[in-house]
XYZ file of C-alpha atoms in Angstrom:
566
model
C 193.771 98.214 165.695
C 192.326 97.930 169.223
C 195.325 96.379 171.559
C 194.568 92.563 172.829
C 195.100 94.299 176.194
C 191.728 96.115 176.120
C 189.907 92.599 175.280
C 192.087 90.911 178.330
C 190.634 93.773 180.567
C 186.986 93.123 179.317
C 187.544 89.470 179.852
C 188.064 89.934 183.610
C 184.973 92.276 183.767
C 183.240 90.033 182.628
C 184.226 87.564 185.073
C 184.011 90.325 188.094
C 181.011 92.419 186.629
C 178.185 90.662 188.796
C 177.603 86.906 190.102
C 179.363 84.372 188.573
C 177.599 82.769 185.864
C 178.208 80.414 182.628
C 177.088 82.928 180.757
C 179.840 85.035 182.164
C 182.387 82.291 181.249
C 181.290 81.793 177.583
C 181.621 85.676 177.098
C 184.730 85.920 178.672
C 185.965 82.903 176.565
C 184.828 84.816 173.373
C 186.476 87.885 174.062
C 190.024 86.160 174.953
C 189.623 84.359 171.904
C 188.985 87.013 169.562
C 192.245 88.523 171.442
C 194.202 85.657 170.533
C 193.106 85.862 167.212
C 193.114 89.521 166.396
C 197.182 89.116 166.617
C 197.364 86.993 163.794
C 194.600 89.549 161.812
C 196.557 92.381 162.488
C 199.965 90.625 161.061
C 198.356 89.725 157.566
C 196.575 93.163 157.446
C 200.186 94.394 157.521
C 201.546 92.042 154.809
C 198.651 92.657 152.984
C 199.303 96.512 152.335
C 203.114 95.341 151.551
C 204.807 93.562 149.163
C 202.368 90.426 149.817
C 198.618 90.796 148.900
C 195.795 88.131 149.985
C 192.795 88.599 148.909
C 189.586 87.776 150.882
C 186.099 87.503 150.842
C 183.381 87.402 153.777
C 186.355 88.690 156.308
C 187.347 91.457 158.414
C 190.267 93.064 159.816
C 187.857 93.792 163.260
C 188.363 90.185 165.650
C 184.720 90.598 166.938
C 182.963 90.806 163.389
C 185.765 88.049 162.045
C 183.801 85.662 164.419
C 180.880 86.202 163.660
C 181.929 85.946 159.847
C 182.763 82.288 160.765
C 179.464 81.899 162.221
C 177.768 83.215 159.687
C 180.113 80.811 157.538
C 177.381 77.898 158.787
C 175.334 78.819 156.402
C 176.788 81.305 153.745
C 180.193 78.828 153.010
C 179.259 77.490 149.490
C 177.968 80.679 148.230
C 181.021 82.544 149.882
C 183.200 79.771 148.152
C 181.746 80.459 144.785
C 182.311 83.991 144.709
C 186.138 83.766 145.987
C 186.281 81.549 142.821
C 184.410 83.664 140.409
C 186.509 86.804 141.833
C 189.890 85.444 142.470
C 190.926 81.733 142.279
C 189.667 81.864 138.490
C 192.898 84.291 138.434
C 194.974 82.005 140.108
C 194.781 84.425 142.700
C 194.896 83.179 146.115
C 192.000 83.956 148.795
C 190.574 83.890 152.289
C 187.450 83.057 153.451
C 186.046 82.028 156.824
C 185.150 79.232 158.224
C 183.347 77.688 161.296
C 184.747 73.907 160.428
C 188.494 74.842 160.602
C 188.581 78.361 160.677
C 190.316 80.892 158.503
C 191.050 79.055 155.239
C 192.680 80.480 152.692
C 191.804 79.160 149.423
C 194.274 78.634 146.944
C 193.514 78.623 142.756
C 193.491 75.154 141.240
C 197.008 75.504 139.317
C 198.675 75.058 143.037
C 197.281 71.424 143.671
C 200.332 70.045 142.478
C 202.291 72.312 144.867
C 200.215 71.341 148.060
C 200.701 67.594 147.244
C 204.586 67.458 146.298
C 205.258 69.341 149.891
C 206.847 67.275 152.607
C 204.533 66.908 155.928
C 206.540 69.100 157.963
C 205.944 71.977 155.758
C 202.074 70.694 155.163
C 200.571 68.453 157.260
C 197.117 66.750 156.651
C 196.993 65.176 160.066
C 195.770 68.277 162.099
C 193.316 69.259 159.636
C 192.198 65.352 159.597
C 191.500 65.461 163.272
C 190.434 68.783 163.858
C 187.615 67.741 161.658
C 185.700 65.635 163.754
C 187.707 65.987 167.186
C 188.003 62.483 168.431
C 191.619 62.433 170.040
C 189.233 63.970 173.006
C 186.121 62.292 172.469
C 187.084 58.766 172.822
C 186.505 57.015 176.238
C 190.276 55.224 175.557
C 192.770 57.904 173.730
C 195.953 55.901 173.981
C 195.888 55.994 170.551
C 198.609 57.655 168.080
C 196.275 59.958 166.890
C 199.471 62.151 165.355
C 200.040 59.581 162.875
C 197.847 59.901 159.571
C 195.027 57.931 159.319
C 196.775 56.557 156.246
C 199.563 54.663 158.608
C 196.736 53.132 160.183
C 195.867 51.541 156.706
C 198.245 47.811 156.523
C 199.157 47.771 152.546
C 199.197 44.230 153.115
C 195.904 44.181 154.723
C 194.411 46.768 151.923
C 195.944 44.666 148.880
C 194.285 41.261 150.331
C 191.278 42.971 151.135
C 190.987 43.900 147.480
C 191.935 41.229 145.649
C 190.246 38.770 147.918
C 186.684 37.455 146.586
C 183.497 40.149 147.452
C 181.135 37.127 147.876
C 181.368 37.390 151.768
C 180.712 41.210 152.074
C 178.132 40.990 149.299
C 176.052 38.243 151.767
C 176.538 40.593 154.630
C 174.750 43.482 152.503
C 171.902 41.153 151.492
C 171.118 40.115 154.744
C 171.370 44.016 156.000
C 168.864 44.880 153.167
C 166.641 42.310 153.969
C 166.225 43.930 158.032
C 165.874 47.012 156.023
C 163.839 46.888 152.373
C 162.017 43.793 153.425
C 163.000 39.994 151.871
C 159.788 38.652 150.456
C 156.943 41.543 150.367
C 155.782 42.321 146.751
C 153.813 45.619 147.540
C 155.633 49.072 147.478
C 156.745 49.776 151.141
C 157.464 53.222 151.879
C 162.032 53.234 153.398
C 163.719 56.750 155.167
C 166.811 56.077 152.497
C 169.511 57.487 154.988
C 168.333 55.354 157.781
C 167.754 52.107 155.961
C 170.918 52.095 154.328
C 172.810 53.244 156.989
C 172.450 49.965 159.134
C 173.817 48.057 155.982
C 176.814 50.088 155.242
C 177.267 49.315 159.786
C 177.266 45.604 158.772
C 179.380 45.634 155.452
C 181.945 48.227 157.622
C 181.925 45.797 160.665
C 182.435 42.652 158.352
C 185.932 44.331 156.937
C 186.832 45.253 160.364
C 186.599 42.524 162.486
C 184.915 39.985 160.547
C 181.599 37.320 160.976
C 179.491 37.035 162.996
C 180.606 39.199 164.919
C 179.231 41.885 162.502
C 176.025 40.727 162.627
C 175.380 42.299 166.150
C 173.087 44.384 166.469
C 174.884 46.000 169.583
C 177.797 47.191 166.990
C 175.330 48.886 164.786
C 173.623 50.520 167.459
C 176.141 51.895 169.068
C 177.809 52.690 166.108
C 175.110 54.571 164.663
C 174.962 56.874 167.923
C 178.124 57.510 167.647
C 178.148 59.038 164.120
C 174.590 61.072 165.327
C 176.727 62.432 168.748
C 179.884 63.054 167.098
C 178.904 66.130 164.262
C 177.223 68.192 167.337
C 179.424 67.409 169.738
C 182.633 68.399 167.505
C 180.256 71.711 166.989
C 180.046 72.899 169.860
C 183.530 72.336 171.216
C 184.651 74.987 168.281
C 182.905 77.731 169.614
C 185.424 77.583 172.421
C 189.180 78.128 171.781
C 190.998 75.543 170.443
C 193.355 75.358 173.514
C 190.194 74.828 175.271
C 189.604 71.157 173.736
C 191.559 69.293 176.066
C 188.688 70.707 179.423
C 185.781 71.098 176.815
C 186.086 67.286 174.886
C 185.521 64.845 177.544
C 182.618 67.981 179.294
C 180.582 68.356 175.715
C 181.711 64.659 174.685
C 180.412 62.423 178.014
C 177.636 60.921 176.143
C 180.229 59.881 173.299
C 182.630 58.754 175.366
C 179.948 56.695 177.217
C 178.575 55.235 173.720
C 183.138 54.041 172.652
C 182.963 52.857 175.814
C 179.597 50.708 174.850
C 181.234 49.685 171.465
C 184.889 48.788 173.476
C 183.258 46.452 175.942
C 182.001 44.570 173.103
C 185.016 44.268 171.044
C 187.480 44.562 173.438
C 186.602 40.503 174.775
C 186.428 39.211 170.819
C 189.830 41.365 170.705
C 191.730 39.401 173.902
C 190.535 35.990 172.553
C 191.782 36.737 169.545
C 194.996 37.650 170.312
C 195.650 34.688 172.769
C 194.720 32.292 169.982
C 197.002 33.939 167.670
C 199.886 34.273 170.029
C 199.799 30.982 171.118
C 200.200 29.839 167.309
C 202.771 31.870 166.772
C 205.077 30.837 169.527
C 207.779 28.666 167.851
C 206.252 28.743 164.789
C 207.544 29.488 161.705
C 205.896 32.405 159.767
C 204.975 30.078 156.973
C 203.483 27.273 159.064
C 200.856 29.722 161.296
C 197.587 29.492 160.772
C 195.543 31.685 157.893
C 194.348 35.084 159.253
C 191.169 35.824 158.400
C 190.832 38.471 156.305
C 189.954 41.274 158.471
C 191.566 43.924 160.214
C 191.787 43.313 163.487
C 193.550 40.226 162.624
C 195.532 42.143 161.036
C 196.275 44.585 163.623
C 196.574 42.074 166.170
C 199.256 40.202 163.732
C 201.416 43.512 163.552
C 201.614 43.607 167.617
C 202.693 40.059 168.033
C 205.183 40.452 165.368
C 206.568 44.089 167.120
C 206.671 42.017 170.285
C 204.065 45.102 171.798
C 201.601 43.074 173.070
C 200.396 44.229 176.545
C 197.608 45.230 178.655
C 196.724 48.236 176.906
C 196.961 46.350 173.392
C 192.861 45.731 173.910
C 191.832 48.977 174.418
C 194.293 50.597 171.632
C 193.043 48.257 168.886
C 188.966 48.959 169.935
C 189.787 52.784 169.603
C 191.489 52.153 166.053
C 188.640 49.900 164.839
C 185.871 52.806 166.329
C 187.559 55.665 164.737
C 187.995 53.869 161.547
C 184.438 52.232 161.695
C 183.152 56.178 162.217
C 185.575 57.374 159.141
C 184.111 54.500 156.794
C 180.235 54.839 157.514
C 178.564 58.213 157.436
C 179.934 59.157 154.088
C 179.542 55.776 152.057
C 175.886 55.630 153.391
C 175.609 59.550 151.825
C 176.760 58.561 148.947
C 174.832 55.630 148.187
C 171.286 56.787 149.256
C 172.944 60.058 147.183
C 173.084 57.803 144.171
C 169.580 55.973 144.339
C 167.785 59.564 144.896
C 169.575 61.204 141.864
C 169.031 57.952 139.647
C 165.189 57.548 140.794
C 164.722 60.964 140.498
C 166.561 61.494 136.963
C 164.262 62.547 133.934
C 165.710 59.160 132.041
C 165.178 57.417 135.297
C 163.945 54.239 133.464
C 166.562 53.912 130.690
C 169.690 54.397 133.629
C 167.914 52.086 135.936
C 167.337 49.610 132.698
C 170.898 50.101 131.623
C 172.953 49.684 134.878
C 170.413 46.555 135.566
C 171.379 45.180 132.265
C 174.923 45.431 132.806
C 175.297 43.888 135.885
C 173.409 41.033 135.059
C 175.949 40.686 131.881
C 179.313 41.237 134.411
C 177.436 38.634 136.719
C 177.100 36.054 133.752
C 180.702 36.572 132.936
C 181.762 36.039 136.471
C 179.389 33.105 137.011
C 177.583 34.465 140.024
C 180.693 35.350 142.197
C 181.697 39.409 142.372
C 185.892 39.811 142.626
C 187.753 42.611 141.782
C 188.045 41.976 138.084
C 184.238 41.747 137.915
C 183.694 44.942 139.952
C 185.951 47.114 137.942
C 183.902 45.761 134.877
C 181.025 48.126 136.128
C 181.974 51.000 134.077
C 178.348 52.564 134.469
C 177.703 52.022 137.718
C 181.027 53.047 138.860
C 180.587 56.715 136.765
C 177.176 57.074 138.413
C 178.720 56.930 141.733
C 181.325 59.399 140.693
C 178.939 61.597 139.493
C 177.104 61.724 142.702
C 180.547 62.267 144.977
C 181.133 64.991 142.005
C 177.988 66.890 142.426
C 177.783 66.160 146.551
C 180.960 65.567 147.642
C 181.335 65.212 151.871
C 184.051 68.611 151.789
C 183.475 71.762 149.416
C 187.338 72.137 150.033
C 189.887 69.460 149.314
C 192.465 69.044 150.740
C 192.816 70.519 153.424
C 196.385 71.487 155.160
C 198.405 72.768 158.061
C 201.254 74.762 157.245
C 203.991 73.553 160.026
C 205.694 77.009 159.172
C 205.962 80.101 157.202
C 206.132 79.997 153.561
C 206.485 82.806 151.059
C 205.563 82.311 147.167
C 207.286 84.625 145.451
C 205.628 83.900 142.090
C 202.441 84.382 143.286
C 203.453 87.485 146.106
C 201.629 85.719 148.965
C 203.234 85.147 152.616
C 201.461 82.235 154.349
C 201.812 82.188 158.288
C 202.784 78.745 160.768
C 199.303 77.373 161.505
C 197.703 78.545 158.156
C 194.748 75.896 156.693
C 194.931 76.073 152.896
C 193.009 74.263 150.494
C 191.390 73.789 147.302
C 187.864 74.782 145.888
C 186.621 71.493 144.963
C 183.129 71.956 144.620
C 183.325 75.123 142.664
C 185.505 73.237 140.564
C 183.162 70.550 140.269
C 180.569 73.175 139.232
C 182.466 74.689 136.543
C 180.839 75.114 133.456
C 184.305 74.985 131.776
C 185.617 72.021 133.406
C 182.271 69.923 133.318
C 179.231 70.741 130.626
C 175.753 71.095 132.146
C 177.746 70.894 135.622
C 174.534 70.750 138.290
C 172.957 68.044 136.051
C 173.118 64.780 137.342
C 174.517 62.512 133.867
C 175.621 59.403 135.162
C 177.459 58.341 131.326
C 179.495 61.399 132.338
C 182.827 59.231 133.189
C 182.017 56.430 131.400
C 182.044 57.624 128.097
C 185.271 57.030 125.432
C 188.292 59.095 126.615
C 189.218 59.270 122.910
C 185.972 61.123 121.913
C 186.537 64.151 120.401
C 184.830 67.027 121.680
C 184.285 68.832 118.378
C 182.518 65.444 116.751
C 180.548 64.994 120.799
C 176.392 65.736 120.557
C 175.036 67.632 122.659
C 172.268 65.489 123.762
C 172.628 64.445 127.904
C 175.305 66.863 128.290
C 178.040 64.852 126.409
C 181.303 66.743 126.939
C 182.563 69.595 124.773
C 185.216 70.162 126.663
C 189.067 68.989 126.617
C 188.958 69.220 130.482
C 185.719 66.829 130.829
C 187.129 64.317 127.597
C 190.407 63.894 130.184
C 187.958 62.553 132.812
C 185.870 60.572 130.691
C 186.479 56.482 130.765
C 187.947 56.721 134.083
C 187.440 54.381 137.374
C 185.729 55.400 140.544
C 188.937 54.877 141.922
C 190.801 57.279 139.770
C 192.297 60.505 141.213
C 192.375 63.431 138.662
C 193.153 67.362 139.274
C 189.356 68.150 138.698
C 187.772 65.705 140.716
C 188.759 65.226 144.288
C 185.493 62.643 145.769
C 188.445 61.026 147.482
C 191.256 63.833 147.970
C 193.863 63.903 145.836
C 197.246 62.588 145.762
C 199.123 60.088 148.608
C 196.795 61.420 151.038
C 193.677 60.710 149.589
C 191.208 58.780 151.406
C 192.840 55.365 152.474
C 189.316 53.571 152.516
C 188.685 54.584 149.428
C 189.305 50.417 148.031
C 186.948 49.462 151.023
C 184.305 52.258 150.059
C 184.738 51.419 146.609
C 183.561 47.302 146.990
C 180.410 48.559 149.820
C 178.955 50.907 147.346
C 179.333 48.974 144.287
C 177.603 45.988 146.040
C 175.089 47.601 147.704
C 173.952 49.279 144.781
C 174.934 46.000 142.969
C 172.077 44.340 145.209
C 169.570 46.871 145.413
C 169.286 47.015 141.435
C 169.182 43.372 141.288
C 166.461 42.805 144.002
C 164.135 45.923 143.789
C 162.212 48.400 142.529
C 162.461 51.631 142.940
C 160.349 54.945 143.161
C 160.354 58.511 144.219
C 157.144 59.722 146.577
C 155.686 62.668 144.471
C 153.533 65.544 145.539
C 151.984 67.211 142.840
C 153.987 64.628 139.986
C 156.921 66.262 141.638
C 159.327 64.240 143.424
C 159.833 65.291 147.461
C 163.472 64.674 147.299
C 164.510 66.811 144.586
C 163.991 70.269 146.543
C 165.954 68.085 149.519
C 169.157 68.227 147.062
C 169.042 72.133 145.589
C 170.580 74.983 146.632
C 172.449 74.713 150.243
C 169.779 73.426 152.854
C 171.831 70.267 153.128
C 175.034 71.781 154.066
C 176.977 72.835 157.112
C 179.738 74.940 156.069
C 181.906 73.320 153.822
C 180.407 70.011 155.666
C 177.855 68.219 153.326
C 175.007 66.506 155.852
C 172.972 63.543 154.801
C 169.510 64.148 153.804
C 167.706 62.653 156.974
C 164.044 63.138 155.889
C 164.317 61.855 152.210
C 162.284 58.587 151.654
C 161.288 56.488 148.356
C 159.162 53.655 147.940
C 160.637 50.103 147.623
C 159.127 46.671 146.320
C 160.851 43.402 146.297
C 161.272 42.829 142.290
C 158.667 39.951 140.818
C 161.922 38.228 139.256
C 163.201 37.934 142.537
């Protein structure tokens, strides 16, 4: 193993070979870095020809090739992924693989989900990976934020109970008027939409609604902004990895200037709605009884506002801190609802049965709709049992992470029983979307069968036709009849366990409605070439991904009428 002392001495003549240069700088980086790194490489080499064995696929021992490996990651993760699971997690054999997003990951078989989730945080902690992912303790103009605490403390119960129970009929108005800017409100005639970017702007106004409430959600500013925030971040976050992570701190607020400039946009509008706010709400509250102030309204920057006045925090800095909480959460909620919805609309327009799922899930709603006389609620949404497995079956088949979840290891831990060592700073994780494509978890798993989770959990598998892939499998019969809020072992859309996505009640009432609305008020079509639809190459093989990172289809577009009965 070549001594970290040798790559220190390159370093510097790199830096003293010829005229300064950035060039220069970015070599010199790379070489310290693989350095750093080949310390860590060299200590599991070790353990590995010990008592302790990790497998690994797509590695080396050699720092220099190891980064490229995690370049090359970029593009090769899924396929990478699926043969660490054909070779070794399918075992229950533990593995490494490499990876750009959040670097060497080791991989660990299915059977040890339950292990991940019942360790405390200080022996796994989801927090780093969390923001690692996307970066923004250093990309935010204002960081006087607590971005060490989970993105889950940042959640009020309260606030996510009352959100959920409370009547949809306000949100569901918000997405009618965003479709109408989008699909069109009154034109008969097929209109060619980009699905991404016309249902993007909606999800902005639903998201913005929840957050801070009407009208204030209704400008246009918020969706701007917010939009270019969610293009900036992804490349942004990029490029600061191929620099050191000790680096993030000089290389965030270089690489992130244009994002900080767009928060800083998206503060100055809030941050005046935020101090008027709070005044009104303070001066209530002084000498007042908790039962005799005035009704919040039911979003969360009331509600955020509400927990500083009652903690007696209030200050200067109270502005700024609850802007940068309502920005980071309004970037968590949007990019991957809007993937998954235009993801469901392209796989049901685009489905061989296309007519009898769009009939079905139109017939349905209006029946739920009936029942509910024309107002959507909780009960009424969780009455969508067809809708809700069609969206499950699109987060199963495209879910935003091939690997979930993902976790820090706060220090080192030996398994015994499965004769692996795992080093301080380790990111393990699960194979989700190989387990998603197993063929002997889920039947016919790269079709897209939106009955899949809707169909009776009592079915039994041996008595189950074949015909649009019904389940012959006890795994698959264990997921059927279940919520799109449900958490299982073999689908993770949302995580699994306590730390599964917070939003996920939020997400849950956007998608339903928008889709809800969509059904209700148009038609639907894919553009063909050839009788072949143009989106269906968009969502085969890996094109679409980066890493384990699933992007959003940018180029896909359908055709879109307002419906005649409308």
């Amino acid at each position: 193993m070549v001594s970290p002392y040798y790559f220190t001495a390159a370093a510097i003549w790199a830096l003293n070979g010829g005229p300064f240069s950035w060039l220069q700088l970015v070599f010199a980086a790379g070489i310290i870095y693989a350095a750093c790194t080949s310390v860590s490489i060299e200590d599991l080499q070790q353990e590995s020809n010990q008592k302790y064995k990790l497998h690994s696929v797509g590695t080396t021992t050699w720092p220099i090739l190891d980064q490229l490996a995690r370049f090359r990651s970029l593009v090769t993760f899924r396929s990478t992924l699926a043969e660490a699971y054909d070779k070794y997690l399918r075992q229950g054999l533990a593995c490494k693989v490499p990876d750009f997003v959040f670097g060497p990951l080791v991989v660990l078989p299915a059977s040890k989900l339950k292990w991940i989730l019942s360790q405390p945080s200080d022996l796994l902690h989801p927090t780093e990976a969390q923001h690692d992912l996307v970066k923004m303790k250093y990309l935010l103009w204002f960081t006087h934020v607590p971005f060490e605490q989970p993105m889950h403390g940042l959640f009020p119960r309260k606030w996510m109970s009352r959100l959920f129970e409370a009547s949809k009929d306000v949100l569901y108005e918000e997405i009618g008027m965003g479709f109408e800017k989008s699909w069109g409100g009154t034109e008969k005639s097929w209109k060619e939409v980009n699905l991404y970017r016309s249902t993007l702007p909606v999800v902005a106004q639903s998201a913005w609604e929840a957050l801070v409430g009407s009208p204030l959600c209704r400008d246009t500013r918020l969706w701007h902004y917010g939009q270019q925030m969610v293009n900036l971040n992804f490349p942004t976050a990029q490029l600061m990895r191929c620099f050191p992570s000790f680096m993030d701190p000089l290389t965030g607020p270089i690489f992130g200037l244009p994002l900080r400039y767009v928060s800083y946009r998206l503060s100055s509008i809030l941050i005046p709605h935020i101090q008027e706010r709070t005044a009104r709400l303070s001066k209530a509250a002084t000498g007042a009884r908790p039962q005799s102030r005035p009704k919040l309204p039911n979003d969360y920057m009331s509600w955020l506002i509400q927990q500083e006045i009652d903690r007696g925090t209030v200050g200067k800095h109270t502005p700024h801190r609850i802007s940068c909480l309502l920005i980071n959460l309004y970037f968590a909620a949007s990019q991957s609802t809007t993937n998954t919805v235009s993801d469901t609309i392209r796989c049901l327009i685009d489905a061989q049965d296309s007519p009898e799922y769009l009939t079905q899930l139109r017939e349905e709603i209006e029946q739920v709709s009936l029942e509910e006389q024309g107002h959507w609620t909780k009960a009424g949404l969780s009455k969508l049992t067809f809708l809700g497995s069609a969206i499950r079956e699109t987060m199963r088949l495209y879910p935003a992470l091939s690997t979930a979840p993902v976790r820090t290891l706060c220090r080192d831990v030996t398994l015994e029983e499965d004769n692996l060592r795992l080093r301080k700073g380790t990111k393990v994780s699960i194979a989700a979307y190989s387990l998603h494509t197993d063929a002997e978890v889920f039947s016919d798993p790269y079709e897209f069968d939106p009955y899949r989770f809707a169909r009776p959990r009592h079915q039994d598998p041996s008595e189950a036709s074949t015909d649009r892939g019904i389940v012959k499998f006890e795994d698959e019969v264990k997921e059927s009849n279940v919520s799109l809020l449900t958490l299982t072992d073999t689908w993770m859309g949302w995580g699994a366990g306590k730390s599964a996505c917070p939003g996920r009640y939020l997400a849950h009432d956007i998608m339903k409605l928008m889709l809800v609305h969509v059904l209700q008020n148009y038609d639907m079509r894919p553009i063909t070439r050839n009788g072949v639809s143009t989106g269906k190459d968009q969502h085969q093989g890996t094109s679409h991904c980066f890493g384990p990172l699933l992007l959003p289809v940018l180029s896909s577009k359908i055709q879109v009428r307002r419906r005649s009965d409308c």
